[in-house]
Amino acid sequence: MMIRWKHVLLAAIAAPLLALLVAWSGVIYIGATGGHWSITNWFLHYVMRQSIATYAIPVEEPEIIDPGLLVPAAGHFQQGCAFCHGAPGEQRSATVMKMLPQPPDLTTVLSTWSDEELFRIVRNGVRYSGMPAWPTQERDDEVWGLVAFLRQMNGMDAETYQTLTQQPASGNQAAGSVAFERALSACAACHNLDGSGRSSVIPILAGQSETYLLNSLHAYADGSRASGYMQTAATLVDRALYAELAAYFAAQTEPAPPPVDAPNDVLELGRRIAEQGLPDKEVPACLSCHGSTRKAAYPSLDGQHRDYLVRQLVLFAEEHRGGTPFNHLMIRPAKGLSEPEREAVAAYFASRRR
Amino acid sequence: MLARHAGKITGIAAALSPVGGLTGCAGMQSALDPAGHEAQELYLLFLGMCAGGAVVFISVVSLLIYAVHHQRRVHSDRVVARLILWGTVTTVAVLTVLLTFSLALWPGLRPVQAEGQPAIEITVTGHQFWWDVRYQTPDGQAVVVAANEVRLPVGERVFLTLESADMIHSFWIPALAGKMDMVPGRSTHLSLLATRPGVFRGPCAEYCGTSHALMAFSAVAMEPAAFTAWLAARRMPSPTAQAAGLQAFLSNGCGGCHTISGTEARGKIGPDLSHVGSRETIGAGILPNTVQSIARFIKEPDTIKPGVRMPSFRMLPDEEIAGIAQYLKGLQ
């Protein structure tokens, strides 16, 4: 029989219908037992590696990654990643080992990826593999923090990892419910039980306005304030506990922070901006909102970590900060500040005593 | 033929005459209803030019009709020479009269401050999209800061220094004088002499951004005694009755951008709000000055005035906004 165009056409129509019929019949096996054929396995990994390498081409690694990011990155890794990928001194469960594809043991694969490729994987996730994207696409700084942590984690001993990620037992300090104690303990992994913040990028919560803390927790949970770390942390806690947590941290007494290492002229510039603003650049005096007459919804900045303040100003200027319903008030002032002015004003507020 | 068109001719004449046609152009923002010396001169110039233009127009059209209806015969060289000569003479004469007339008015349109003559000095700075107004008090001791409203005494010359903080704006009170551009980085000057009291409107007359059309101010010409009293009162802070409103104003941070004399609000970014309750309008000439308008402006300045620098405060509870609005309206 001669194969004519008519036959080709019929086959083209019949083939998809046949495929649909097979799918409808339900005979295709989608169970995770047994794994893929070797060739399927090779092909899927080949596609993934090529895709990540190509999409990582435009990624530029920042010159300096703030070492302060290691603490929240470690805490986030423990909460979000360790379950599947394991961690120093922690074995993966038998359940995880039966995932298809099986999540890679990071100690063996990390060295096969460049920093840029790791950034892409952490930020965008990997489709069909169960690897999720970062909770927000607006915080590349956090993703780089996690990449830096992954590099440090390679070869880290179990004790160091434990110290970095431990959730201090609250010791029933607030005499709250079990759920509250557990939530508080999770917060304290980064913020400390006294709300002092374990690293320079983690804000001091002690003595902060209760309303502001509560609004911020809701903002993280709603996704209106972008942070992979905090959105994860906030959504892991029952919203009913937010008010209690906000009240707890607001009631803590802030430990005296170390003196701020900044030249006097920088502090003086910061003081001037805080008290008088920069009218020519449409920057109002910071203290008109953050001063002693501030409303409860506005945060106190006095004695706050300098790096944290600088980071917030950058995020506001880039319009990536979000936050409580008042957050848009900060966009224009933040855009008006130059980099040295941001540094100066952050140093000044860090040096102020509450 | 004339009789047949009598009605139409009367109508045209009425439309052209200032008495018949121009009364419809009266109002707070009209150059055809002058209330100032310069505007009066400009009005005269306008009428003179209209009259001159009408003469030229009628002459040209008459000649055209004559030419169309003329018998088809060639003019002799002599007639042609005479036509050219008288045509040139007439044109030169009419243009010379108009030029002389307008040049004679010129000095009066841009009077500069005479030496030693005491004048009231006001500095107006254009911002996107509002006006900062500073009065030098007659004793030279103090500067009274206001916004979006220029007050001046009738019968006294006022010397204005015009500046801009961002774009090119143009200062124009049609009822009082011509316009003058406000150029960033330099000062321009304008002199005003109001001849009768009244409230006039001044629009920004140079495109300056999204809300250019929503940038205006009121000019209030007052009797000299009333003006002096008004200026003296402006040096004092307004009595504050609404303490709760002031508290809300300060705690929300409004004082970061706005100044209210006698309070902790000392911001220099937005309009000075001392005595704002006594101004004619809100939002630089776009809303009547009522508690409701003020509340609306606080809540949604971005919808009322697109591109406005002030952030919206729609996240505040309505009662808090109302409290601030009542406090501001009370600043008389």
XYZ file of C-alpha atoms in Angstrom, chain A residues 278-285 288-289 293-295 298 325-326 328-329 332, chain B residues 247 250-253 255-257 264 268-269 308-309 311-313 315-316 320:
38
model
C 16.697 67.475 53.758
C 13.956 69.797 52.457
C 15.688 70.240 49.098
C 15.506 66.506 48.482
C 12.006 66.206 49.918
C 13.275 64.217 52.886
C 11.272 65.197 55.979
C 12.821 65.035 59.433
C 8.587 63.972 62.849
C 7.254 60.406 62.585
C 5.336 61.978 69.714
C 5.003 59.130 67.192
C 1.826 57.131 66.913
C 5.123 53.910 63.677
C -0.608 50.155 55.696
C 1.705 53.091 56.413
C 4.172 54.023 51.369
C 4.953 57.078 53.518
C 9.770 59.159 48.855
C -2.153 65.767 68.407
C 1.759 65.682 64.872
C 1.691 61.978 65.705
C 0.984 61.032 62.103
C 4.071 62.977 61.081
C 4.789 68.140 60.645
C 7.600 66.509 58.690
C 6.455 68.367 55.591
C 6.108 71.652 66.702
C 9.637 72.784 54.893
C 8.631 70.423 52.092
C 0.977 65.176 43.882
C 3.960 64.839 46.212
C 1.267 60.636 50.207
C -2.313 59.528 50.754
C -3.570 58.835 54.278
C -5.275 54.068 55.933
C -6.247 56.396 58.791
C -8.944 60.723 62.825
